[in-house]
Amino acid sequence: MPTDPERLKKYLVSETADTRWVSDKLVTLLSGEAIIPPFSAAAIKLGQITRDENCQMEEVGEVISMDPGLASDVIRVASSVGFAARRIASIDQAMMLIGLGELRRIAFAMGVMKNFEHLKSQVDWSAFWLHSIMVARLTERVAAAYRPPGGSEYLAGLLHDCGKLVLEHYFPEDFDRIIIRATERACGHVLVEKEFIGVSHAQIGAAICECLQAHLEVIRAVWYHHEPFDQTLEGQPDNSKFLAACVSVADALANYKQLNIFGARIMDYEQPFDQLPEWKFLGQYQMTYGLELDLDLELEKAKEDLKAFGMGAD
């Protein structure tokens, strides 16, 4: 059923009065039933149960099997090179061969991509999805240094830039202007978005996550992934922004590999990663498990994932 417009307005507050028509149009579009359909009942349930670290593989198999379309997509991808690389006949077999973590990633990725495939555009979005998958993988890796992963990490990384899909599809001229101006100024998309249309892709993304009925932690991570620093309670870490900080770090790491849409963010490649504000912000949390990353390897795995998901990659 359509999303209540009042639930969307809190995400889409415009910076200026003369751009409020953009926010109004977005609320009208996103509250319509056909624009961003909610995740299937199986995908929503999967997100709920996998946040429990005691979740059993059998439970995951039963939930995915609730949705025949999702189940067939998962089996097809799990059978591909990069995952099991052999014919798989059932969800149970997929879990045995590739494990719960990989199965969860496939299910979330296929659920997200299916929900946005109707937003056709003139832009080659394979680079967009490669960036999104890379950030999803890195968000999961970064968060796992602090806590056991539960699915929200990968999903938040995958959805962090989803607002750009709606922005490009329904405001194509503004989207082109944003890319050009952000590239000229070397200031990133967010500042130009707020100047031109009054809202950012992060705000639009949070509203989209509301339409998808994503978990609140995922919504907040998408909403604040460009500004987790401004959301900390004085005197103690604000744990509600932990995932936003992880997405922010992952996004910066992906940009170090020059993996993004033009002008999204201009990096100082001479700056050590541990000097980035995103990484310093995460320093307020207790790292329990340690973190080792090979960005080249993560990029190759993201490319393999993208091909397996049927999106292709150069």
PDB file of C-alpha atoms in Angstrom, residues 61-304:
ATOM      1  CA  GLY A  61      15.796 -20.513   4.080  1.00  0.00           C
ATOM      2  CA  GLU A  62      12.142 -20.588   5.069  1.00  0.00           C
ATOM      3  CA  VAL A  63      11.791 -16.808   4.685  1.00  0.00           C
ATOM      4  CA  ILE A  64      13.436 -16.625   1.253  1.00  0.00           C
ATOM      5  CA  SER A  65      11.307 -19.544   0.085  1.00  0.00           C
ATOM      6  CA  MET A  66       8.191 -17.457   0.904  1.00  0.00           C
ATOM      7  CA  ASP A  67       8.908 -15.424  -2.254  1.00  0.00           C
ATOM      8  CA  PRO A  68       9.289 -17.704  -5.318  1.00  0.00           C
ATOM      9  CA  GLY A  69      10.712 -14.880  -7.441  1.00  0.00           C
ATOM     10  CA  LEU A  70      13.320 -13.958  -4.845  1.00  0.00           C
ATOM     11  CA  ALA A  71      14.135 -17.609  -4.242  1.00  0.00           C
ATOM     12  CA  SER A  72      14.753 -18.288  -7.947  1.00  0.00           C
ATOM     13  CA  ASP A  73      16.933 -15.165  -8.243  1.00  0.00           C
ATOM     14  CA  VAL A  74      18.968 -16.195  -5.209  1.00  0.00           C
ATOM     15  CA  ILE A  75      19.470 -19.728  -6.550  1.00  0.00           C
ATOM     16  CA  ARG A  76      20.503 -18.387  -9.980  1.00  0.00           C
ATOM     17  CA  VAL A  77      23.051 -15.955  -8.533  1.00  0.00           C
ATOM     18  CA  ALA A  78      24.340 -18.450  -5.970  1.00  0.00           C
ATOM     19  CA  SER A  79      25.041 -20.873  -8.832  1.00  0.00           C
ATOM     20  CA  SER A  80      27.241 -18.350 -10.649  1.00  0.00           C
ATOM     21  CA  VAL A  81      30.991 -17.980 -10.809  1.00  0.00           C
ATOM     22  CA  GLY A  82      32.149 -16.022  -7.781  1.00  0.00           C
ATOM     23  CA  PHE A  83      29.733 -17.807  -5.469  1.00  0.00           C
ATOM     24  CA  ALA A  84      29.231 -21.588  -5.648  1.00  0.00           C
ATOM     25  CA  ALA A  85      30.100 -21.890  -9.378  1.00  0.00           C
ATOM     26  CA  ARG A  86      27.957 -25.032  -9.615  1.00  0.00           C
ATOM     27  CA  ARG A  87      24.313 -25.838 -10.217  1.00  0.00           C
ATOM     28  CA  ILE A  88      22.196 -25.261  -7.117  1.00  0.00           C
ATOM     29  CA  ALA A  89      18.688 -26.641  -6.860  1.00  0.00           C
ATOM     30  CA  SER A  90      17.405 -25.251  -3.556  1.00  0.00           C
ATOM     31  CA  ILE A  91      17.841 -22.532  -0.946  1.00  0.00           C
ATOM     32  CA  ASP A  92      19.006 -25.150   1.561  1.00  0.00           C
ATOM     33  CA  GLN A  93      21.741 -26.274  -0.823  1.00  0.00           C
ATOM     34  CA  ALA A  94      22.745 -22.652  -1.442  1.00  0.00           C
ATOM     35  CA  MET A  95      23.135 -22.069   2.292  1.00  0.00           C
ATOM     36  CA  MET A  96      25.297 -25.163   2.666  1.00  0.00           C
ATOM     37  CA  LEU A  97      27.569 -24.195  -0.240  1.00  0.00           C
ATOM     38  CA  ILE A  98      27.949 -20.423   0.168  1.00  0.00           C
ATOM     39  CA  GLY A  99      26.897 -19.771   3.767  1.00  0.00           C
ATOM     40  CA  LEU A 100      24.427 -17.480   5.495  1.00  0.00           C
ATOM     41  CA  GLY A 101      26.351 -14.256   4.939  1.00  0.00           C
ATOM     42  CA  GLU A 102      26.630 -14.638   1.158  1.00  0.00           C
ATOM     43  CA  LEU A 103      23.019 -15.780   0.890  1.00  0.00           C
ATOM     44  CA  ARG A 104      21.853 -12.705   2.794  1.00  0.00           C
ATOM     45  CA  ARG A 105      23.904 -10.395   0.552  1.00  0.00           C
ATOM     46  CA  ILE A 106      22.451 -11.946  -2.600  1.00  0.00           C
ATOM     47  CA  ALA A 107      18.883 -11.734  -1.310  1.00  0.00           C
ATOM     48  CA  PHE A 108      19.233  -8.070  -0.330  1.00  0.00           C
ATOM     49  CA  ALA A 109      20.990  -7.113  -3.578  1.00  0.00           C
ATOM     50  CA  MET A 110      18.398  -8.809  -5.772  1.00  0.00           C
ATOM     51  CA  GLY A 111      15.556  -7.301  -3.737  1.00  0.00           C
ATOM     52  CA  VAL A 112      16.987  -3.789  -4.073  1.00  0.00           C
ATOM     53  CA  MET A 113      17.855  -4.011  -7.769  1.00  0.00           C
ATOM     54  CA  LYS A 114      14.456  -5.440  -8.687  1.00  0.00           C
ATOM     55  CA  ASN A 115      12.759  -2.529  -6.909  1.00  0.00           C
ATOM     56  CA  PHE A 116      14.652   0.042  -8.984  1.00  0.00           C
ATOM     57  CA  GLU A 117      14.905  -1.641 -12.382  1.00  0.00           C
ATOM     58  CA  HIS A 118      11.877   0.296 -13.711  1.00  0.00           C
ATOM     59  CA  LEU A 119      13.729   3.612 -13.312  1.00  0.00           C
ATOM     60  CA  LYS A 120      15.187   3.562 -16.823  1.00  0.00           C
ATOM     61  CA  SER A 121      17.559   6.353 -17.771  1.00  0.00           C
ATOM     62  CA  GLN A 122      20.075   7.454 -20.371  1.00  0.00           C
ATOM     63  CA  VAL A 123      22.904   7.092 -17.878  1.00  0.00           C
ATOM     64  CA  ASP A 124      25.045   3.973 -17.666  1.00  0.00           C
ATOM     65  CA  TRP A 125      24.169   2.952 -14.126  1.00  0.00           C
ATOM     66  CA  SER A 126      26.533  -0.036 -13.991  1.00  0.00           C
ATOM     67  CA  ALA A 127      29.122   2.308 -12.406  1.00  0.00           C
ATOM     68  CA  PHE A 128      26.489   3.433  -9.898  1.00  0.00           C
ATOM     69  CA  TRP A 129      25.666  -0.144  -8.873  1.00  0.00           C
ATOM     70  CA  LEU A 130      29.361  -1.078  -8.714  1.00  0.00           C
ATOM     71  CA  HIS A 131      29.926   1.834  -6.329  1.00  0.00           C
ATOM     72  CA  SER A 132      26.877   0.799  -4.292  1.00  0.00           C
ATOM     73  CA  ILE A 133      27.987  -2.837  -4.010  1.00  0.00           C
ATOM     74  CA  MET A 134      31.524  -1.779  -3.122  1.00  0.00           C
ATOM     75  CA  VAL A 135      30.203   0.508  -0.372  1.00  0.00           C
ATOM     76  CA  ALA A 136      27.879  -2.275   0.840  1.00  0.00           C
ATOM     77  CA  ARG A 137      30.787  -4.718   1.121  1.00  0.00           C
ATOM     78  CA  LEU A 138      33.011  -2.154   2.836  1.00  0.00           C
ATOM     79  CA  THR A 139      30.271  -1.036   5.239  1.00  0.00           C
ATOM     80  CA  GLU A 140      29.838  -4.637   6.325  1.00  0.00           C
ATOM     81  CA  ARG A 141      33.607  -5.073   6.753  1.00  0.00           C
ATOM     82  CA  VAL A 142      34.075  -1.827   8.696  1.00  0.00           C
ATOM     83  CA  ALA A 143      31.077  -2.442  10.978  1.00  0.00           C
ATOM     84  CA  ALA A 144      32.248  -6.024  11.624  1.00  0.00           C
ATOM     85  CA  ALA A 145      35.350  -4.593  13.304  1.00  0.00           C
ATOM     86  CA  TYR A 146      33.016  -3.278  16.016  1.00  0.00           C
ATOM     87  CA  ARG A 147      30.092  -5.715  16.147  1.00  0.00           C
ATOM     88  CA  PRO A 148      28.884  -8.966  14.525  1.00  0.00           C
ATOM     89  CA  PRO A 149      27.205  -8.175  11.174  1.00  0.00           C
ATOM     90  CA  GLY A 150      23.431  -8.591  11.040  1.00  0.00           C
ATOM     91  CA  GLY A 151      22.457  -7.606   7.497  1.00  0.00           C
ATOM     92  CA  SER A 152      21.628  -3.940   8.118  1.00  0.00           C
ATOM     93  CA  GLU A 153      25.223  -3.017   7.287  1.00  0.00           C
ATOM     94  CA  TYR A 154      25.208  -4.409   3.755  1.00  0.00           C
ATOM     95  CA  LEU A 155      21.700  -3.121   3.046  1.00  0.00           C
ATOM     96  CA  ALA A 156      22.517   0.408   4.229  1.00  0.00           C
ATOM     97  CA  GLY A 157      25.619   0.505   2.041  1.00  0.00           C
ATOM     98  CA  LEU A 158      23.683  -0.775  -0.936  1.00  0.00           C
ATOM     99  CA  LEU A 159      20.952   1.861  -0.525  1.00  0.00           C
ATOM    100  CA  HIS A 160      23.091   4.845   0.536  1.00  0.00           C
ATOM    101  CA  ASP A 161      22.913   6.603  -2.853  1.00  0.00           C
ATOM    102  CA  CYS A 162      19.506   5.343  -4.011  1.00  0.00           C
ATOM    103  CA  GLY A 163      18.182   8.911  -3.929  1.00  0.00           C
ATOM    104  CA  LYS A 164      20.272   9.632  -7.020  1.00  0.00           C
ATOM    105  CA  LEU A 165      18.215   7.129  -9.020  1.00  0.00           C
ATOM    106  CA  VAL A 166      14.977   8.987  -8.335  1.00  0.00           C
ATOM    107  CA  LEU A 167      16.686  12.349  -8.783  1.00  0.00           C
ATOM    108  CA  GLU A 168      18.076  11.430 -12.214  1.00  0.00           C
ATOM    109  CA  HIS A 169      14.840   9.831 -13.381  1.00  0.00           C
ATOM    110  CA  TYR A 170      12.406  12.592 -12.384  1.00  0.00           C
ATOM    111  CA  PHE A 171      14.700  15.655 -12.404  1.00  0.00           C
ATOM    112  CA  PRO A 172      17.150  14.815 -15.233  1.00  0.00           C
ATOM    113  CA  GLU A 173      18.073  18.391 -16.144  1.00  0.00           C
ATOM    114  CA  ASP A 174      18.758  19.298 -12.528  1.00  0.00           C
ATOM    115  CA  PHE A 175      20.747  16.101 -12.104  1.00  0.00           C
ATOM    116  CA  ASP A 176      22.977  16.967 -15.090  1.00  0.00           C
ATOM    117  CA  ARG A 177      23.480  20.505 -13.752  1.00  0.00           C
ATOM    118  CA  ILE A 178      24.411  19.126 -10.323  1.00  0.00           C
ATOM    119  CA  ILE A 179      27.069  16.817 -11.773  1.00  0.00           C
ATOM    120  CA  ILE A 180      28.564  19.596 -13.917  1.00  0.00           C
ATOM    121  CA  ARG A 181      28.617  22.206 -11.150  1.00  0.00           C
ATOM    122  CA  ALA A 182      29.925  19.772  -8.500  1.00  0.00           C
ATOM    123  CA  THR A 183      32.717  18.697 -10.850  1.00  0.00           C
ATOM    124  CA  GLU A 184      33.623  22.317 -11.630  1.00  0.00           C
ATOM    125  CA  ARG A 185      33.681  23.309  -7.971  1.00  0.00           C
ATOM    126  CA  ALA A 186      35.193  20.021  -6.729  1.00  0.00           C
ATOM    127  CA  CYS A 187      32.812  20.284  -3.782  1.00  0.00           C
ATOM    128  CA  GLY A 188      30.749  17.075  -4.052  1.00  0.00           C
ATOM    129  CA  HIS A 189      27.123  16.517  -5.014  1.00  0.00           C
ATOM    130  CA  VAL A 190      25.434  17.245  -1.675  1.00  0.00           C
ATOM    131  CA  LEU A 191      26.231  20.947  -1.449  1.00  0.00           C
ATOM    132  CA  VAL A 192      25.140  21.566  -5.046  1.00  0.00           C
ATOM    133  CA  GLU A 193      21.980  19.480  -4.613  1.00  0.00           C
ATOM    134  CA  LYS A 194      20.879  21.601  -1.664  1.00  0.00           C
ATOM    135  CA  GLU A 195      21.675  24.779  -3.584  1.00  0.00           C
ATOM    136  CA  PHE A 196      19.829  23.758  -6.765  1.00  0.00           C
ATOM    137  CA  ILE A 197      16.864  21.729  -5.470  1.00  0.00           C
ATOM    138  CA  GLY A 198      16.825  22.333  -1.715  1.00  0.00           C
ATOM    139  CA  VAL A 199      17.261  18.676  -0.698  1.00  0.00           C
ATOM    140  CA  SER A 200      20.090  16.155  -0.988  1.00  0.00           C
ATOM    141  CA  HIS A 201      20.156  12.650  -2.406  1.00  0.00           C
ATOM    142  CA  ALA A 202      20.673  11.436   1.181  1.00  0.00           C
ATOM    143  CA  GLN A 203      17.349  12.977   2.232  1.00  0.00           C
ATOM    144  CA  ILE A 204      15.621  11.471  -0.809  1.00  0.00           C
ATOM    145  CA  GLY A 205      17.277   8.136  -0.046  1.00  0.00           C
ATOM    146  CA  ALA A 206      15.939   8.135   3.509  1.00  0.00           C
ATOM    147  CA  ALA A 207      12.416   8.772   2.171  1.00  0.00           C
ATOM    148  CA  ILE A 208      12.879   5.903  -0.294  1.00  0.00           C
ATOM    149  CA  CYS A 209      13.962   3.608   2.547  1.00  0.00           C
ATOM    150  CA  GLU A 210      10.754   4.586   4.369  1.00  0.00           C
ATOM    151  CA  CYS A 211       8.796   3.530   1.275  1.00  0.00           C
ATOM    152  CA  LEU A 212      10.702   0.236   1.204  1.00  0.00           C
ATOM    153  CA  GLN A 213       9.811  -0.305   4.886  1.00  0.00           C
ATOM    154  CA  ALA A 214      13.480  -0.691   5.735  1.00  0.00           C
ATOM    155  CA  HIS A 215      14.569  -0.846   9.374  1.00  0.00           C
ATOM    156  CA  LEU A 216      14.999   2.508  11.162  1.00  0.00           C
ATOM    157  CA  GLU A 217      18.753   1.929  11.535  1.00  0.00           C
ATOM    158  CA  VAL A 218      19.071   1.584   7.747  1.00  0.00           C
ATOM    159  CA  ILE A 219      16.947   4.703   7.160  1.00  0.00           C
ATOM    160  CA  ARG A 220      19.070   6.779   9.543  1.00  0.00           C
ATOM    161  CA  ALA A 221      22.317   5.452   8.041  1.00  0.00           C
ATOM    162  CA  VAL A 222      21.241   6.499   4.543  1.00  0.00           C
ATOM    163  CA  TRP A 223      19.901   9.845   5.812  1.00  0.00           C
ATOM    164  CA  TYR A 224      23.074  10.845   7.660  1.00  0.00           C
ATOM    165  CA  HIS A 225      25.812   9.089   5.676  1.00  0.00           C
ATOM    166  CA  HIS A 226      27.261  12.467   4.618  1.00  0.00           C
ATOM    167  CA  GLU A 227      26.984  14.075   8.053  1.00  0.00           C
ATOM    168  CA  PRO A 228      27.266  11.597  10.927  1.00  0.00           C
ATOM    169  CA  PHE A 229      29.632  14.057  12.638  1.00  0.00           C
ATOM    170  CA  ASP A 230      26.857  16.555  13.368  1.00  0.00           C
ATOM    171  CA  GLN A 231      24.626  14.007  15.059  1.00  0.00           C
ATOM    172  CA  THR A 232      26.627  13.050  18.169  1.00  0.00           C
ATOM    173  CA  LEU A 233      25.276  13.546  21.681  1.00  0.00           C
ATOM    174  CA  GLU A 234      27.666  15.512  23.852  1.00  0.00           C
ATOM    175  CA  GLY A 235      29.712  13.431  26.244  1.00  0.00           C
ATOM    176  CA  GLN A 236      29.038  10.006  24.742  1.00  0.00           C
ATOM    177  CA  PRO A 237      28.883   8.263  21.371  1.00  0.00           C
ATOM    178  CA  ASP A 238      25.493   8.403  19.708  1.00  0.00           C
ATOM    179  CA  ASN A 239      25.024   4.734  18.851  1.00  0.00           C
ATOM    180  CA  SER A 240      22.096   5.543  16.581  1.00  0.00           C
ATOM    181  CA  LYS A 241      24.644   7.077  14.166  1.00  0.00           C
ATOM    182  CA  PHE A 242      27.148   4.215  14.266  1.00  0.00           C
ATOM    183  CA  LEU A 243      25.948   2.656  11.025  1.00  0.00           C
ATOM    184  CA  ALA A 244      25.831   6.062   9.301  1.00  0.00           C
ATOM    185  CA  ALA A 245      29.489   6.528  10.259  1.00  0.00           C
ATOM    186  CA  CYS A 246      30.366   3.095   8.847  1.00  0.00           C
ATOM    187  CA  VAL A 247      28.633   3.915   5.557  1.00  0.00           C
ATOM    188  CA  SER A 248      30.448   7.255   5.481  1.00  0.00           C
ATOM    189  CA  VAL A 249      33.835   5.549   5.944  1.00  0.00           C
ATOM    190  CA  ALA A 250      32.983   2.961   3.288  1.00  0.00           C
ATOM    191  CA  ASP A 251      31.906   5.678   0.861  1.00  0.00           C
ATOM    192  CA  ALA A 252      35.215   7.507   1.394  1.00  0.00           C
ATOM    193  CA  LEU A 253      37.158   4.277   0.815  1.00  0.00           C
ATOM    194  CA  ALA A 254      35.280   3.642  -2.432  1.00  0.00           C
ATOM    195  CA  ASN A 255      36.057   7.178  -3.553  1.00  0.00           C
ATOM    196  CA  TYR A 256      39.744   6.540  -2.916  1.00  0.00           C
ATOM    197  CA  LYS A 257      39.406   3.983  -5.733  1.00  0.00           C
ATOM    198  CA  GLN A 258      37.799   6.703  -7.908  1.00  0.00           C
ATOM    199  CA  LEU A 259      34.659   4.597  -8.008  1.00  0.00           C
ATOM    200  CA  ASN A 260      31.657   6.923  -8.273  1.00  0.00           C
ATOM    201  CA  ILE A 261      29.636   9.223 -10.517  1.00  0.00           C
ATOM    202  CA  PHE A 262      31.574  12.282 -11.699  1.00  0.00           C
ATOM    203  CA  GLY A 263      31.783  15.029  -9.114  1.00  0.00           C
ATOM    204  CA  ALA A 264      30.289  12.970  -6.279  1.00  0.00           C
ATOM    205  CA  ARG A 265      33.322  13.609  -4.120  1.00  0.00           C
ATOM    206  CA  ILE A 266      36.803  14.855  -4.938  1.00  0.00           C
ATOM    207  CA  MET A 267      39.372  13.107  -2.752  1.00  0.00           C
ATOM    208  CA  ASP A 268      42.782  14.289  -1.656  1.00  0.00           C
ATOM    209  CA  TYR A 269      44.686  11.142  -2.526  1.00  0.00           C
ATOM    210  CA  GLU A 270      47.717  12.344  -0.572  1.00  0.00           C
ATOM    211  CA  GLN A 271      45.734  12.507   2.667  1.00  0.00           C
ATOM    212  CA  PRO A 272      46.195   9.383   4.839  1.00  0.00           C
ATOM    213  CA  PHE A 273      42.931   7.582   5.371  1.00  0.00           C
ATOM    214  CA  ASP A 274      43.193   7.781   9.156  1.00  0.00           C
ATOM    215  CA  GLN A 275      43.094  11.576   8.864  1.00  0.00           C
ATOM    216  CA  LEU A 276      39.693  11.631   7.191  1.00  0.00           C
ATOM    217  CA  PRO A 277      36.898  13.072   9.381  1.00  0.00           C
ATOM    218  CA  GLU A 278      34.795   9.930   8.801  1.00  0.00           C
ATOM    219  CA  TRP A 279      37.501   7.722  10.268  1.00  0.00           C
ATOM    220  CA  LYS A 280      38.195  10.078  13.171  1.00  0.00           C
ATOM    221  CA  PHE A 281      34.484  10.077  13.983  1.00  0.00           C
ATOM    222  CA  LEU A 282      34.466   6.268  14.217  1.00  0.00           C
ATOM    223  CA  GLY A 283      37.300   6.509  16.720  1.00  0.00           C
ATOM    224  CA  GLN A 284      34.786   7.263  19.481  1.00  0.00           C
ATOM    225  CA  TYR A 285      33.517   3.678  19.274  1.00  0.00           C
ATOM    226  CA  GLN A 286      35.273   0.624  20.683  1.00  0.00           C
ATOM    227  CA  MET A 287      36.870  -1.499  17.950  1.00  0.00           C
ATOM    228  CA  THR A 288      36.557  -5.047  19.255  1.00  0.00           C
ATOM    229  CA  TYR A 289      37.610  -7.291  16.385  1.00  0.00           C
ATOM    230  CA  GLY A 290      40.206  -5.332  14.364  1.00  0.00           C
ATOM    231  CA  LEU A 291      40.126  -4.354  10.707  1.00  0.00           C
ATOM    232  CA  GLU A 292      42.265  -5.336   7.725  1.00  0.00           C
ATOM    233  CA  LEU A 293      41.205  -4.228   4.260  1.00  0.00           C
ATOM    234  CA  ASP A 294      42.520  -4.879   0.754  1.00  0.00           C
ATOM    235  CA  LEU A 295      40.678  -2.326  -1.395  1.00  0.00           C
ATOM    236  CA  ASP A 296      41.877  -3.850  -4.671  1.00  0.00           C
ATOM    237  CA  LEU A 297      40.546  -7.246  -3.626  1.00  0.00           C
ATOM    238  CA  GLU A 298      37.240  -5.770  -2.428  1.00  0.00           C
ATOM    239  CA  LEU A 299      36.842  -3.993  -5.776  1.00  0.00           C
ATOM    240  CA  GLU A 300      37.426  -7.218  -7.712  1.00  0.00           C
ATOM    241  CA  LYS A 301      34.866  -9.013  -5.546  1.00  0.00           C
ATOM    242  CA  ALA A 302      32.374  -6.181  -6.062  1.00  0.00           C
ATOM    243  CA  LYS A 303      32.827  -6.500  -9.837  1.00  0.00           C
ATOM    244  CA  GLU A 304      32.237 -10.263  -9.609  1.00  0.00           C
TER     245      GLU A 304
END
